[in-house]
Amino acid sequence: MTAHTHVPPTALDQAAPHDEPVVYPPTRWALAGLGAGLAGLGMMISSSMVDAVYDEKIQGDAVAINERLGDLVPQMLAFHLSAMIGAVLMVVFAAGLFRRMRASVPADSVLPLVAFSGVLITAIMLVVGTGLDTEFIFAAGSDMVVPEDAAMFNHWIGTVPWCWGLLGLSGIALFGAARHGGVPKWLGLVGLLGGGLTLLLGISPLQYMAGMTGPIGLLVIAIGFLAGDKAFRGRA
């Protein structure tokens, strides 16, 4: 008869403790922000070139405005592509920014969601701003479109996709994160100054002017995360 004895494990039998590797959120999302900022500048420039409705020589003349738009198809196509590329890249940037901030601010903070929402809604505004393009770009200058509608379309792309005001809210959220030590202080200060200006312009009746400051601010913030965010820089 064989006796079975149970020997409890000793400390020597336990696996030696080891340090878990530190995992850093990737920073490649900031490249999307850089691309979105460049696309935003492209949107601003190409949209400004579609200026038939603002030409003093034909201002108020819907027929002449429609004819002039027919000569601006390349500029309108450039506007559409840059705005849509910018919108797509902004969504990626918004998601990365949310994750980056959530990893470094108090768990119950609303700052990551505020920052995410500001970028996402700005991306939506770009999509809305291009929403009439299919209907008008290739019909401009022809009898396929009512001249008064063509003039309205020129006003639309000259204002709606320039409404970047809520992107300024994301910049201010960065300042809040910097106060918690979640992002570099200089990045928070840039967010406060640039974002504050963009938000104030967005609130004002001249809200389309936020489209001038917003892309530049986005570029600076994206470069800041790529090159100046030492705690996370270079992580895959």
Tab-separated table of C-alpha atoms in Angstrom:
chain	number	residue	atom	x	y	z
A	1	MET	CA	0.000	0.000	0.000
A	2	THR	CA	1.452	3.371	-1.067
A	3	ALA	CA	0.939	6.423	1.125
A	4	HIS	CA	0.367	9.736	-0.641
A	5	THR	CA	1.496	12.852	1.151
A	6	HIS	CA	0.694	16.424	0.115
A	7	VAL	CA	3.533	18.871	0.522
A	8	PRO	CA	2.425	22.497	0.312
A	9	PRO	CA	4.442	24.660	-2.065
A	10	THR	CA	7.210	26.706	-0.535
A	11	ALA	CA	8.475	30.100	-1.460
A	12	LEU	CA	11.132	28.450	-3.607
A	13	ASP	CA	8.414	26.876	-5.714
A	14	GLN	CA	6.817	30.249	-6.534
A	15	ALA	CA	7.647	32.082	-9.711
A	16	ALA	CA	10.019	34.916	-9.073
A	17	PRO	CA	8.342	38.288	-9.304
A	18	HIS	CA	9.329	40.384	-12.268
A	19	ASP	CA	8.640	43.864	-13.395
A	20	GLU	CA	5.987	44.240	-16.036
A	21	PRO	CA	7.195	46.112	-19.116
A	22	VAL	CA	5.975	49.660	-19.317
A	23	VAL	CA	3.590	50.070	-22.219
A	24	TYR	CA	3.276	53.517	-23.734
A	25	PRO	CA	0.395	54.588	-25.934
A	26	PRO	CA	1.555	54.954	-29.540
A	27	THR	CA	2.282	58.428	-30.896
A	28	ARG	CA	1.671	57.724	-34.579
A	29	TRP	CA	-1.803	59.190	-34.146
A	30	ALA	CA	-0.099	62.587	-33.912
A	31	LEU	CA	1.055	62.132	-37.502
A	32	ALA	CA	-2.624	62.098	-38.435
A	33	GLY	CA	-2.980	65.423	-36.637
A	34	LEU	CA	-0.052	66.817	-38.587
A	35	GLY	CA	-1.636	65.686	-41.842
A	36	ALA	CA	-5.000	67.086	-40.790
A	37	GLY	CA	-3.429	70.457	-40.064
A	38	LEU	CA	-1.753	70.551	-43.468
A	39	ALA	CA	-4.991	69.482	-45.146
A	40	GLY	CA	-6.793	72.205	-43.187
A	41	LEU	CA	-4.403	74.805	-44.581
A	42	GLY	CA	-5.033	73.376	-48.045
A	43	MET	CA	-8.759	73.653	-47.453
A	44	MET	CA	-8.402	77.261	-46.348
A	45	ILE	CA	-6.301	78.244	-49.360
A	46	SER	CA	-8.348	76.396	-51.996
A	47	SER	CA	-11.645	77.585	-50.542
A	48	SER	CA	-10.366	81.181	-50.635
A	49	MET	CA	-9.574	80.761	-54.318
A	50	VAL	CA	-13.243	80.026	-55.059
A	51	ASP	CA	-14.076	83.710	-54.852
A	52	ALA	CA	-16.667	84.336	-57.565
A	53	VAL	CA	-19.309	85.492	-55.098
A	54	TYR	CA	-16.842	87.900	-53.498
A	55	ASP	CA	-15.623	89.450	-56.767
A	56	GLU	CA	-16.709	93.096	-56.679
A	57	LYS	CA	-17.003	93.175	-60.462
A	58	ILE	CA	-19.803	90.590	-60.523
A	59	GLN	CA	-21.072	90.804	-56.958
A	60	GLY	CA	-24.848	90.417	-56.888
A	61	ASP	CA	-24.985	89.067	-60.448
A	62	ALA	CA	-25.950	85.416	-59.963
A	63	VAL	CA	-25.604	84.552	-63.663
A	64	ALA	CA	-22.078	85.955	-63.847
A	65	ILE	CA	-21.158	84.245	-60.583
A	66	ASN	CA	-22.349	80.906	-61.941
A	67	GLU	CA	-20.312	81.366	-65.115
A	68	ARG	CA	-17.238	82.282	-63.106
A	69	LEU	CA	-17.610	79.200	-60.916
A	70	GLY	CA	-17.436	77.109	-64.054
A	71	ASP	CA	-13.823	78.280	-64.427
A	72	LEU	CA	-12.977	77.348	-60.823
A	73	VAL	CA	-13.626	73.599	-60.923
A	74	PRO	CA	-9.960	72.656	-60.177
A	75	GLN	CA	-9.973	74.908	-57.118
A	76	MET	CA	-13.272	73.428	-55.926
A	77	LEU	CA	-11.936	69.904	-56.384
A	78	ALA	CA	-8.833	70.834	-54.382
A	79	PHE	CA	-11.099	72.206	-51.668
A	80	HIS	CA	-13.169	69.039	-51.561
A	81	LEU	CA	-10.195	66.679	-51.394
A	82	SER	CA	-8.274	68.659	-48.784
A	83	ALA	CA	-11.337	69.087	-46.570
A	84	MET	CA	-12.286	65.414	-46.707
A	85	ILE	CA	-8.729	64.177	-46.172
A	86	GLY	CA	-8.471	66.532	-43.227
A	87	ALA	CA	-11.737	65.221	-41.769
A	88	VAL	CA	-10.622	61.591	-42.014
A	89	LEU	CA	-7.271	62.313	-40.373
A	90	MET	CA	-8.932	64.344	-37.635
A	91	VAL	CA	-10.959	61.342	-36.528
A	92	VAL	CA	-7.748	59.340	-36.059
A	93	PHE	CA	-6.128	62.241	-34.235
A	94	ALA	CA	-9.158	62.656	-31.989
A	95	ALA	CA	-9.045	58.991	-30.984
A	96	GLY	CA	-5.314	59.117	-30.267
A	97	LEU	CA	-5.618	62.342	-28.303
A	98	PHE	CA	-8.356	60.812	-26.178
A	99	ARG	CA	-6.220	57.783	-25.364
A	100	ARG	CA	-3.105	59.888	-24.690
A	101	MET	CA	-4.914	62.187	-22.275
A	102	ARG	CA	-6.830	59.397	-20.562
A	103	ALA	CA	-3.498	57.728	-19.773
A	104	SER	CA	-2.175	60.753	-17.895
A	105	VAL	CA	-5.060	62.602	-16.200
A	106	PRO	CA	-7.269	61.529	-13.272
A	107	ALA	CA	-9.576	58.658	-14.201
A	108	ASP	CA	-12.734	60.679	-13.585
A	109	SER	CA	-11.588	63.710	-15.597
A	110	VAL	CA	-13.797	64.936	-18.451
A	111	LEU	CA	-10.829	66.544	-20.215
A	112	PRO	CA	-10.083	63.617	-22.592
A	113	LEU	CA	-13.697	63.504	-23.761
A	114	VAL	CA	-13.839	67.281	-24.214
A	115	ALA	CA	-10.651	67.226	-26.281
A	116	PHE	CA	-11.937	64.309	-28.351
A	117	SER	CA	-15.302	65.978	-28.965
A	118	GLY	CA	-13.799	69.271	-30.126
A	119	VAL	CA	-11.684	67.586	-32.792
A	120	LEU	CA	-14.418	65.169	-33.860
A	121	ILE	CA	-17.077	67.858	-34.279
A	122	THR	CA	-14.637	69.961	-36.309
A	123	ALA	CA	-14.128	66.960	-38.585
A	124	ILE	CA	-17.901	66.702	-38.948
A	125	MET	CA	-18.079	70.377	-39.897
A	126	LEU	CA	-15.606	69.726	-42.698
A	127	VAL	CA	-17.759	66.890	-44.000
A	128	VAL	CA	-20.859	69.094	-43.834
A	129	GLY	CA	-18.940	71.870	-45.570
A	130	THR	CA	-18.284	69.575	-48.542
A	131	GLY	CA	-21.796	68.134	-48.555
A	132	LEU	CA	-22.978	70.130	-51.577
A	133	ASP	CA	-19.880	69.564	-53.695
A	134	THR	CA	-21.192	66.638	-55.721
A	135	GLU	CA	-24.300	68.620	-56.586
A	136	PHE	CA	-22.544	71.799	-57.710
A	137	ILE	CA	-18.890	71.359	-58.687
A	138	PHE	CA	-19.472	69.729	-62.065
A	139	ALA	CA	-22.696	71.625	-62.716
A	140	ALA	CA	-21.214	75.073	-62.091
A	141	GLY	CA	-21.277	77.341	-65.095
A	142	SER	CA	-24.012	75.356	-66.840
A	143	ASP	CA	-27.789	75.390	-67.069
A	144	MET	CA	-27.921	72.406	-64.742
A	145	VAL	CA	-27.903	74.703	-61.725
A	146	VAL	CA	-29.960	77.780	-60.890
A	147	PRO	CA	-27.561	80.763	-60.776
A	148	GLU	CA	-28.828	81.892	-57.387
A	149	ASP	CA	-28.158	78.431	-55.993
A	150	ALA	CA	-24.645	78.499	-57.405
A	151	ALA	CA	-24.022	81.786	-55.621
A	152	MET	CA	-25.303	80.271	-52.391
A	153	PHE	CA	-22.954	77.308	-52.864
A	154	ASN	CA	-19.991	79.663	-53.111
A	155	HIS	CA	-21.052	81.285	-49.832
A	156	TRP	CA	-21.437	77.811	-48.278
A	157	ILE	CA	-17.904	76.614	-48.977
A	158	GLY	CA	-16.569	80.028	-47.982
A	159	THR	CA	-18.031	79.784	-44.485
A	160	VAL	CA	-19.296	76.418	-43.212
A	161	PRO	CA	-16.057	74.385	-43.477
A	162	TRP	CA	-14.253	77.277	-41.803
A	163	CYS	CA	-16.172	76.781	-38.546
A	164	TRP	CA	-13.292	75.364	-36.512
A	165	GLY	CA	-14.333	77.044	-33.266
A	166	LEU	CA	-14.840	73.889	-31.229
A	167	LEU	CA	-11.299	72.784	-32.015
A	168	GLY	CA	-10.310	75.584	-29.671
A	169	LEU	CA	-12.128	73.741	-26.899
A	170	SER	CA	-9.723	70.850	-27.412
A	171	GLY	CA	-6.797	73.227	-26.980
A	172	ILE	CA	-8.200	74.518	-23.714
A	173	ALA	CA	-8.661	70.910	-22.552
A	174	LEU	CA	-4.929	70.419	-23.137
A	175	PHE	CA	-4.251	73.310	-20.787
A	176	GLY	CA	-6.384	71.601	-18.172
A	177	ALA	CA	-4.419	68.393	-18.672
A	178	ALA	CA	-1.141	70.293	-18.304
A	179	ARG	CA	-2.268	71.557	-14.898
A	180	HIS	CA	-2.558	67.917	-13.830
A	181	GLY	CA	0.876	67.167	-15.284
A	182	GLY	CA	-0.710	65.085	-18.027
A	183	VAL	CA	0.962	66.928	-20.928
A	184	PRO	CA	3.998	69.232	-21.113
A	185	LYS	CA	3.322	72.681	-19.692
A	186	TRP	CA	4.339	74.481	-22.860
A	187	LEU	CA	1.903	72.381	-24.858
A	188	GLY	CA	-0.855	73.297	-22.438
A	189	LEU	CA	0.020	76.981	-22.779
A	190	VAL	CA	-0.109	76.753	-26.571
A	191	GLY	CA	-3.472	75.036	-26.241
A	192	LEU	CA	-4.768	77.799	-23.996
A	193	LEU	CA	-3.623	80.689	-26.176
A	194	GLY	CA	-4.290	79.224	-29.613
A	195	GLY	CA	-7.344	77.273	-28.563
A	196	GLY	CA	-8.763	80.197	-26.645
A	197	LEU	CA	-8.429	82.483	-29.664
A	198	THR	CA	-9.975	79.899	-31.974
A	199	LEU	CA	-12.866	79.318	-29.576
A	200	LEU	CA	-13.516	83.055	-29.155
A	201	LEU	CA	-13.543	83.527	-32.927
A	202	GLY	CA	-15.926	80.587	-33.227
A	203	ILE	CA	-18.289	82.122	-30.685
A	204	SER	CA	-18.196	85.523	-32.353
A	205	PRO	CA	-20.308	86.445	-35.412
A	206	LEU	CA	-17.082	86.175	-37.424
A	207	GLN	CA	-16.886	82.480	-36.626
A	208	TYR	CA	-15.491	81.502	-40.002
A	209	MET	CA	-12.238	83.213	-38.996
A	210	ALA	CA	-11.628	80.251	-36.683
A	211	GLY	CA	-10.762	78.409	-39.895
A	212	MET	CA	-7.658	80.585	-40.125
A	213	THR	CA	-6.300	79.881	-36.647
A	214	GLY	CA	-7.569	76.315	-36.215
A	215	PRO	CA	-5.370	74.523	-38.779
A	216	ILE	CA	-2.269	76.358	-37.565
A	217	GLY	CA	-3.027	75.459	-33.963
A	218	LEU	CA	-3.606	71.830	-34.939
A	219	LEU	CA	-0.238	71.738	-36.690
A	220	VAL	CA	1.583	73.115	-33.660
A	221	ILE	CA	-0.143	70.718	-31.250
A	222	ALA	CA	0.536	67.696	-33.472
A	223	ILE	CA	4.209	68.630	-33.843
A	224	GLY	CA	4.347	69.131	-30.092
A	225	PHE	CA	3.123	65.616	-29.420
A	226	LEU	CA	5.474	64.174	-32.035
A	227	ALA	CA	8.632	66.025	-31.039
A	228	GLY	CA	8.130	67.471	-27.577
A	229	ASP	CA	6.126	64.899	-25.648
A	230	LYS	CA	9.161	63.314	-23.982
A	231	ALA	CA	7.295	60.806	-21.861
A	232	PHE	CA	5.635	59.226	-24.903
A	233	ARG	CA	7.892	60.258	-27.774
A	234	GLY	CA	9.233	57.533	-29.989
A	235	ARG	CA	6.917	54.818	-28.716
A	236	ALA	CA	5.502	52.619	-31.459
